[in-house]
Tab-separated table of C-alpha atoms in Angstrom:
chain	number	residue	atom	x	y	z
A	102	MET	CA	-6.100	20.947	10.284
A	103	SER	CA	-8.932	21.297	7.899
A	104	SER	CA	-9.483	19.078	5.327
A	105	PRO	CA	-8.657	19.897	1.135
A	106	ALA	CA	-11.706	20.338	-0.713
A	107	VAL	CA	-11.986	17.873	-3.609
A	108	VAL	CA	-13.528	19.123	-6.556
A	109	GLU	CA	-16.351	17.595	-8.854
A	110	ALA	CA	-14.587	19.857	-11.962
A	111	VAL	CA	-11.627	18.336	-13.107
A	112	GLY	CA	-9.993	18.107	-16.568
A	113	GLY	CA	-6.703	19.886	-17.481
A	114	ALA	CA	-3.118	17.812	-18.584
A	115	THR	CA	-1.918	14.357	-18.211
A	116	VAL	CA	-2.020	13.841	-14.568
A	117	GLU	CA	1.440	11.806	-13.904
A	118	ILE	CA	1.794	9.276	-11.775
A	119	ALA	CA	4.862	7.844	-10.513
A	120	LEU	CA	4.981	4.812	-8.466
A	121	VAL	CA	7.802	3.044	-6.581
A	122	ASN	CA	7.742	-0.016	-6.190
A	123	ASN	CA	9.949	-2.209	-3.993
A	124	MET	CA	7.858	-5.465	-3.893
A	125	PRO	CA	9.449	-9.155	-3.786
A	126	GLU	CA	10.411	-9.961	-7.554
A	127	ASN	CA	8.184	-12.516	-7.875
A	128	ALA	CA	4.921	-10.211	-6.276
A	129	ALA	CA	6.151	-7.187	-8.119
A	130	GLU	CA	3.939	-7.785	-11.362
A	131	ALA	CA	0.978	-8.492	-9.610
A	132	THR	CA	1.914	-5.097	-7.864
A	133	VAL	CA	1.665	-3.018	-10.501
A	134	GLY	CA	-1.463	-4.306	-12.261
A	135	GLN	CA	-2.857	-4.034	-8.682
A	136	PHE	CA	-2.429	0.045	-8.579
A	137	GLU	CA	-3.124	0.567	-12.906
A	138	THR	CA	-6.698	-1.635	-12.257
A	139	LEU	CA	-7.269	0.930	-9.095
A	140	LEU	CA	-5.993	3.845	-10.782
A	141	ARG	CA	-8.260	3.130	-14.175
A	142	ARG	CA	-11.535	2.964	-12.677
A	143	ALA	CA	-10.624	5.657	-10.232
A	144	ALA	CA	-9.921	8.016	-12.952
A	145	GLY	CA	-13.299	7.243	-14.622
A	146	GLN	CA	-14.055	9.914	-17.657
A	147	GLY	CA	-12.493	12.676	-16.157
A	148	ILE	CA	-9.115	12.074	-15.490
A	149	THR	CA	-6.203	11.275	-17.722
A	150	TYR	CA	-3.203	10.346	-16.480
A	151	GLN	CA	0.182	8.616	-17.097
A	152	LEU	CA	1.662	6.325	-15.003
A	153	THR	CA	6.001	5.435	-15.011
A	154	CYS	CA	7.072	2.596	-12.347
A	155	TYR	CA	10.462	2.882	-11.182
A	156	ALA	CA	12.548	0.379	-8.493
A	157	LEU	CA	14.258	1.563	-5.538
A	158	PRO	CA	18.529	0.751	-6.331
A	159	GLN	CA	18.360	-1.651	-3.609
A	160	SER	CA	14.874	-3.236	-4.395
A	161	ASP	CA	13.881	-6.240	-5.266
A	162	VAL	CA	12.549	-4.697	-8.643
A	163	ALA	CA	15.487	-3.143	-9.623
A	164	ARG	CA	17.892	-6.668	-9.211
A	165	GLY	CA	15.883	-9.310	-11.194
A	166	SER	CA	13.533	-9.510	-13.906
A	167	ALA	CA	10.922	-6.511	-13.575
A	168	SER	CA	13.795	-4.383	-13.809
A	169	SER	CA	13.032	-4.116	-17.690
A	170	THR	CA	9.907	-2.492	-16.764
A	171	HIS	CA	10.455	-0.215	-14.489
A	172	GLU	CA	13.116	2.805	-14.314
A	173	GLU	CA	15.690	3.586	-11.963
A	174	ILE	CA	15.072	6.331	-9.769
A	175	GLU	CA	17.246	8.900	-10.806
A	176	ALA	CA	14.594	8.946	-13.754
A	177	LEU	CA	11.879	10.294	-11.589
A	178	TYR	CA	14.236	12.577	-9.731
A	179	ALA	CA	14.820	14.400	-13.237
A	180	ARG	CA	12.207	13.957	-14.393
A	181	GLY	CA	9.527	14.657	-11.880
A	182	ALA	CA	6.095	13.953	-11.567
A	183	ASP	CA	2.447	15.000	-10.037
A	184	ALA	CA	1.496	11.952	-7.807
A	185	LEU	CA	3.544	9.443	-6.012
A	186	ILE	CA	3.120	6.371	-5.291
A	187	VAL	CA	5.227	3.986	-2.541
A	188	THR	CA	4.564	-0.222	-1.830
A	189	GLY	CA	5.175	-1.050	0.549
A	190	ALA	CA	7.873	-4.566	1.002
A	191	GLU	CA	7.937	-7.211	2.804
A	192	PRO	CA	10.204	-7.091	5.955
A	193	ARG	CA	13.368	-7.797	7.017
A	194	ALA	CA	14.327	-6.216	9.004
A	195	GLU	CA	13.642	-5.207	12.595
A	196	ARG	CA	14.039	-2.094	12.559
A	197	LEU	CA	13.177	-0.320	9.516
A	198	ALA	CA	16.744	1.397	9.531
A	199	ASP	CA	18.397	-1.774	8.936
A	200	GLU	CA	16.674	-2.512	5.514
A	201	PRO	CA	18.833	-2.513	2.603
A	202	PHE	CA	16.912	-0.050	1.091
A	203	TRP	CA	16.271	3.287	3.974
A	204	ALA	CA	19.053	5.378	3.089
A	205	ASP	CA	17.514	5.496	-0.812
A	206	PHE	CA	14.002	5.945	0.773
A	207	SER	CA	14.713	8.144	2.731
A	208	ARG	CA	16.669	10.323	0.285
A	209	LEU	CA	12.915	9.745	-1.412
A	210	VAL	CA	10.690	10.442	2.153
A	211	LEU	CA	12.072	13.940	1.544
A	212	TRP	CA	12.148	14.913	-1.978
A	213	ALA	CA	8.364	13.770	-2.817
A	214	ARG	CA	7.789	16.268	0.489
A	215	THR	CA	8.338	19.740	-2.335
A	216	HIS	CA	8.730	18.138	-5.248
A	217	THR	CA	5.393	16.333	-5.627
A	218	LEU	CA	1.345	17.612	-5.499
A	219	GLY	CA	0.375	14.339	-3.360
A	220	SER	CA	1.964	11.089	-3.093
A	221	LEU	CA	0.496	8.410	-1.388
A	222	TRP	CA	2.285	5.434	0.897
A	223	SER	CA	0.888	2.022	1.450
A	224	CYS	CA	1.696	-0.379	4.412
A	225	LEU	CA	5.303	-0.314	5.492
A	226	ALA	CA	5.736	3.137	3.410
A	227	ALA	CA	3.959	4.531	5.238
A	228	HIS	CA	5.470	3.096	8.253
A	229	GLY	CA	9.116	4.856	6.766
A	230	ALA	CA	7.971	7.800	6.284
A	231	VAL	CA	6.272	8.640	8.751
A	232	GLU	CA	9.782	7.584	11.634
A	233	LEU	CA	11.955	9.526	9.215
A	234	LEU	CA	9.970	12.593	9.435
A	235	ASP	CA	9.154	12.570	12.897
A	236	GLY	CA	10.757	9.812	14.805
A	237	VAL	CA	7.018	7.999	15.084
A	238	SER	CA	7.898	4.179	15.663
A	239	ARG	CA	5.922	1.592	14.551
A	240	ARG	CA	4.890	-1.304	16.898
A	241	ARG	CA	5.047	-5.416	16.181
A	242	GLN	CA	2.012	-6.713	16.910
A	243	ASP	CA	1.284	-10.582	18.626
A	244	GLN	CA	0.155	-11.672	15.222
A	245	LYS	CA	0.055	-11.350	11.888
A	246	ILE	CA	-2.926	-9.130	11.085
A	247	SER	CA	-4.624	-9.900	7.797
A	248	GLY	CA	-8.404	-9.501	6.566
A	249	VAL	CA	-10.893	-8.071	5.546
A	250	PHE	CA	-11.614	-5.089	8.145
A	251	ALA	CA	-14.412	-2.101	8.337
A	252	CYS	CA	-13.260	0.845	9.260
A	253	SER	CA	-15.034	3.647	10.612
A	254	ALA	CA	-14.455	6.649	8.151
A	255	THR	CA	-13.713	10.208	9.529
A	256	PRO	CA	-17.387	12.406	8.615
A	257	ASP	CA	-16.065	16.167	6.198
A	258	ASP	CA	-12.222	14.424	5.771
A	259	TRP	CA	-11.024	15.095	2.334
A	260	ALA	CA	-9.922	11.016	1.629
A	261	THR	CA	-13.698	10.046	3.132
A	262	GLN	CA	-15.569	12.170	1.106
A	263	GLY	CA	-18.702	10.433	-0.144
A	264	ALA	CA	-17.548	7.037	2.106
A	265	PRO	CA	-20.720	5.418	4.714
A	266	GLU	CA	-19.655	5.478	8.132
A	267	GLU	CA	-18.110	1.997	7.934
A	268	ILE	CA	-15.882	1.261	5.008
A	269	LEU	CA	-13.623	-2.149	3.928
A	270	VAL	CA	-10.784	-2.385	3.619
A	271	PRO	CA	-7.568	-5.148	3.591
A	272	HIS	CA	-4.983	-4.928	5.785
A	273	SER	CA	-1.921	-7.689	5.598
A	274	ARG	CA	0.725	-6.464	7.925
A	275	TYR	CA	3.170	-7.449	10.801
A	276	ASN	CA	3.431	-4.340	12.952
A	277	SER	CA	1.246	-0.860	13.175
A	278	LEU	CA	1.335	2.809	14.058
A	279	SER	CA	-0.545	4.323	18.179
A	280	ARG	CA	-2.933	5.922	16.379
A	281	GLU	CA	-2.042	8.729	19.660
A	282	ASP	CA	1.434	9.112	17.847
A	283	LEU	CA	-0.039	10.427	14.573
A	284	ALA	CA	-2.271	12.978	16.629
A	285	ALA	CA	0.507	14.387	18.328
A	286	ASN	CA	2.817	14.708	15.412
A	287	GLY	CA	0.273	16.523	12.841
A	288	TYR	CA	-1.424	13.693	11.023
A	289	VAL	CA	-5.137	13.450	10.321
A	290	ILE	CA	-6.912	10.387	11.182
A	291	SER	CA	-9.477	9.126	8.008
A	292	SER	CA	-10.348	6.050	8.423
A	293	TRP	CA	-9.350	3.753	11.424
A	294	SER	CA	-10.931	0.489	13.138
A	295	PRO	CA	-10.556	-0.229	16.734
A	296	SER	CA	-9.855	-3.949	15.755
A	297	VAL	CA	-6.379	-3.490	13.511
A	298	GLY	CA	-6.447	0.601	15.019
A	299	VAL	CA	-5.264	3.508	12.060
A	300	ASP	CA	-6.244	2.511	8.144
A	301	SER	CA	-6.310	5.783	6.450
A	302	PHE	CA	-4.377	9.346	7.697
A	303	TRP	CA	-3.057	13.080	6.094
A	304	ARG	CA	-0.252	15.657	6.813
A	305	ARG	CA	0.787	18.557	4.879
A	306	GLU	CA	4.939	18.112	4.286
A	307	PRO	CA	3.865	21.051	1.617
A	308	SER	CA	3.120	17.948	-0.625
A	309	LEU	CA	-0.364	16.203	1.147
A	310	PHE	CA	1.609	12.629	2.094
A	311	LEU	CA	-1.608	10.456	2.097
A	312	PHE	CA	-0.732	7.068	4.191
A	313	THR	CA	-2.370	3.582	4.605
A	314	GLN	CA	-1.604	1.258	6.756
A	315	GLY	CA	-4.228	-1.332	4.650
A	316	HIS	CA	-4.457	-2.296	1.163
A	317	PRO	CA	-7.089	-0.909	-0.918
A	318	GLU	CA	-5.124	-1.660	-3.979
A	319	TYR	CA	-5.409	-5.790	-3.185
A	320	THR	CA	-7.258	-7.302	-5.782
A	321	ALA	CA	-10.171	-10.176	-4.787
A	322	ASN	CA	-7.090	-12.917	-5.251
A	323	THR	CA	-4.631	-10.953	-3.000
A	324	LEU	CA	-5.391	-11.938	0.882
A	325	ALA	CA	-5.620	-15.672	-0.278
A	326	SER	CA	-2.325	-15.911	-2.515
A	327	GLU	CA	-0.477	-14.499	0.740
A	328	PHE	CA	-2.310	-17.290	2.968
A	329	ARG	CA	-0.812	-19.764	0.346
A	330	ARG	CA	3.130	-18.213	0.074
A	331	ASP	CA	3.018	-18.994	4.791
A	332	ALA	CA	1.229	-22.102	4.714
A	333	LEU	CA	4.003	-23.133	1.944
A	334	ARG	CA	6.750	-21.249	3.934
A	335	PHE	CA	5.930	-23.548	7.165
A	336	LEU	CA	5.601	-26.971	5.621
A	337	LYS	CA	8.611	-25.901	3.886
A	338	GLY	CA	10.597	-25.714	7.725
A	339	THR	CA	11.407	-21.561	6.595
A	340	SER	CA	8.433	-21.133	9.448
A	341	ALA	CA	8.184	-21.578	13.028
A	342	ALA	CA	3.786	-21.431	12.901
A	343	PHE	CA	1.184	-22.184	10.468
A	344	PRO	CA	-0.079	-18.722	9.348
A	345	LYS	CA	-3.499	-18.126	10.740
A	346	LEU	CA	-6.584	-17.540	8.293
A	347	PRO	CA	-7.502	-13.765	7.223
A	348	ASP	CA	-10.243	-12.313	9.188
A	349	ASN	CA	-13.271	-11.882	6.986
A	350	TYR	CA	-12.492	-12.431	4.134
A	351	PHE	CA	-13.030	-16.898	3.108
A	352	SER	CA	-16.147	-18.203	2.766
A	353	GLY	CA	-18.027	-20.093	5.334
A	354	ALA	CA	-17.401	-22.874	3.297
A	355	ALA	CA	-13.913	-22.303	2.866
A	356	GLN	CA	-12.725	-21.823	6.221
A	357	GLU	CA	-14.185	-25.420	7.388
A	358	GLU	CA	-12.875	-26.940	3.967
A	359	ILE	CA	-9.320	-25.603	5.138
A	360	ALA	CA	-9.577	-26.281	8.587
A	361	LEU	CA	-10.341	-30.057	7.499
A	362	LEU	CA	-7.089	-29.791	5.373
A	363	ARG	CA	-5.306	-27.936	8.288
A	364	SER	CA	-5.551	-31.342	10.780
A	365	SER	CA	-5.210	-33.747	7.494
A	366	PRO	CA	-1.568	-35.704	7.217
A	367	GLU	CA	-1.481	-34.270	3.742
A	368	VAL	CA	-0.753	-31.096	5.280
A	369	LEU	CA	2.192	-31.806	5.590
A	370	ASP	CA	3.420	-32.370	1.958
A	371	PRO	CA	3.336	-29.002	0.524
A	372	PHE	CA	2.261	-30.468	-3.200
A	373	SER	CA	-0.649	-31.823	-1.577
A	374	PHE	CA	-1.824	-29.189	1.071
A	375	LEU	CA	-1.378	-26.657	-2.399
A	376	GLU	CA	-3.370	-29.206	-4.978
A	377	ARG	CA	-6.424	-29.250	-2.390
A	378	PHE	CA	-6.346	-25.239	-1.170
A	379	ASP	CA	-6.463	-24.542	-5.088
A	380	ARG	CA	-9.449	-26.427	-5.847
A	381	ILE	CA	-10.605	-24.910	-1.909
A	382	LEU	CA	-10.537	-21.343	-3.898
A	383	GLU	CA	-11.531	-23.020	-7.226
A	384	GLN	CA	-15.245	-23.600	-5.758
A	385	ASN	CA	-15.378	-20.676	-2.966
A	386	PRO	CA	-13.346	-18.075	-4.728
A	387	PRO	CA	-13.530	-14.607	-2.599
A	388	THR	CA	-14.882	-11.423	-3.933
A	389	ALA	CA	-13.501	-8.106	-3.126
A	390	ASN	CA	-16.437	-6.407	-0.905
A	391	TRP	CA	-13.538	-3.552	-0.622
A	392	PHE	CA	-13.233	-2.136	-4.367
A	393	ASN	CA	-15.866	0.323	-4.510
A	394	ASP	CA	-14.446	2.237	-1.146
A	395	ALA	CA	-10.976	1.613	-2.262
A	396	GLU	CA	-11.934	4.017	-6.077
A	397	ARG	CA	-13.314	6.446	-3.685
A	398	LEU	CA	-10.799	6.736	-1.531
A	399	TYR	CA	-8.304	6.617	-4.923
A	400	GLY	CA	-10.851	9.423	-6.773
A	401	ASN	CA	-10.461	10.932	-3.941
A	402	TRP	CA	-7.178	11.493	-4.126
A	403	LEU	CA	-6.967	11.819	-8.160
A	404	ARG	CA	-9.812	14.440	-7.773
A	405	LEU	CA	-7.643	16.556	-5.215
A	406	ILE	CA	-4.223	16.664	-6.948
A	407	VAL	CA	-5.369	17.964	-10.642
A	408	ALA	CA	-7.639	20.457	-8.214
A	409	GLU	CA	-4.409	21.732	-6.795
A	410	ARG	CA	-2.507	21.943	-10.089
A	411	ASN	CA	-4.678	23.409	-11.282
A	412	GLU	CA	-4.793	26.428	-8.530
A	413	GLU	CA	-1.286	26.594	-8.341
A	414	PRO	CA	0.838	24.930	-11.052
A	415	ILE	CA	4.682	23.242	-10.440
A	416	GLY	CA	6.886	22.652	-13.667
A	417	THR	CA	9.129	20.350	-14.475
A	418	MET	CA	11.494	22.621	-14.277
A	419	ALA	CA	11.160	24.488	-11.077
A	420	ARG	CA	10.714	20.679	-10.163
A	421	LYS	CA	14.206	20.106	-11.349
A	422	ALA	CA	15.938	23.765	-10.256
A	423	ALA	CA	14.044	22.838	-6.418
A	424	PHE	CA	15.691	19.060	-6.585
A	425	SER	CA	19.182	20.600	-7.024
A	426	ARG	CA	19.443	23.013	-4.110
A	427	CYS	CA	17.734	20.049	-2.243
A	428	LYS	CA	20.894	17.826	-2.703
A	429	THR	CA	23.352	20.546	-2.156
């Protein structure tokens, strides 16, 4: 499959971007902030965009306080969008088809194929999309993949245009997609790592679907917050094991202090643990050394959407007409 060209000359009308947020309620607003920051940096001075947030009916966002900042998914279907970003979600079921949002998510995937110029599917959303489209199932790993990993960038690929041979990407997941399964179904691998497998990949649907198993949108503290959450679950007895430290993330000093804290009797007291853990992070704050690579990926994606829209516009009325036919 030939790689689309990313053009430097952009311009044109405002790009309408829809963000479908499937994160738990306590992380919903932070997730929006992560994507907003990355899109703003990636767009720079050359691209004007409008970001609108939506929620699937069965998501935590739709049922919680964050619903006031997210529109119902039906509004997206009626309004349309040039581009779509779909976040991951914290897994609740062993099988994706058993997730409470699966039916609504499936409808979104099929709608996006012919009603957007490009869609970006993050982590669990990527797993769900390829399972729906091709029956490619994720595979549970022996332990959680968590940390910042060096991934090899595929040469002459639009998604990694301008990238060095290796890029840095945060990953945080329990499941993986097989590179062989993806390649056999026509997906193009843009970046991957021998230690964590496929990072990003894409395929025409005919909309340009970009998938990321990693989380380039993460801020410097996101992996620390997730580790803190998982440790608290263990201390409260709702998780069977204390979490492994994220790879290649905490400083050497922070790792040593967290290891000492883990062996301390105080670890049995959630409040004492959190107080000391937060103090360690204040003294040894993580850094987002992957953000330039994340900005490049999203910049390539945005420029390609603008270029494709300028070449072959898809108007809102056309989207509405096509969707009405798909529903019958």
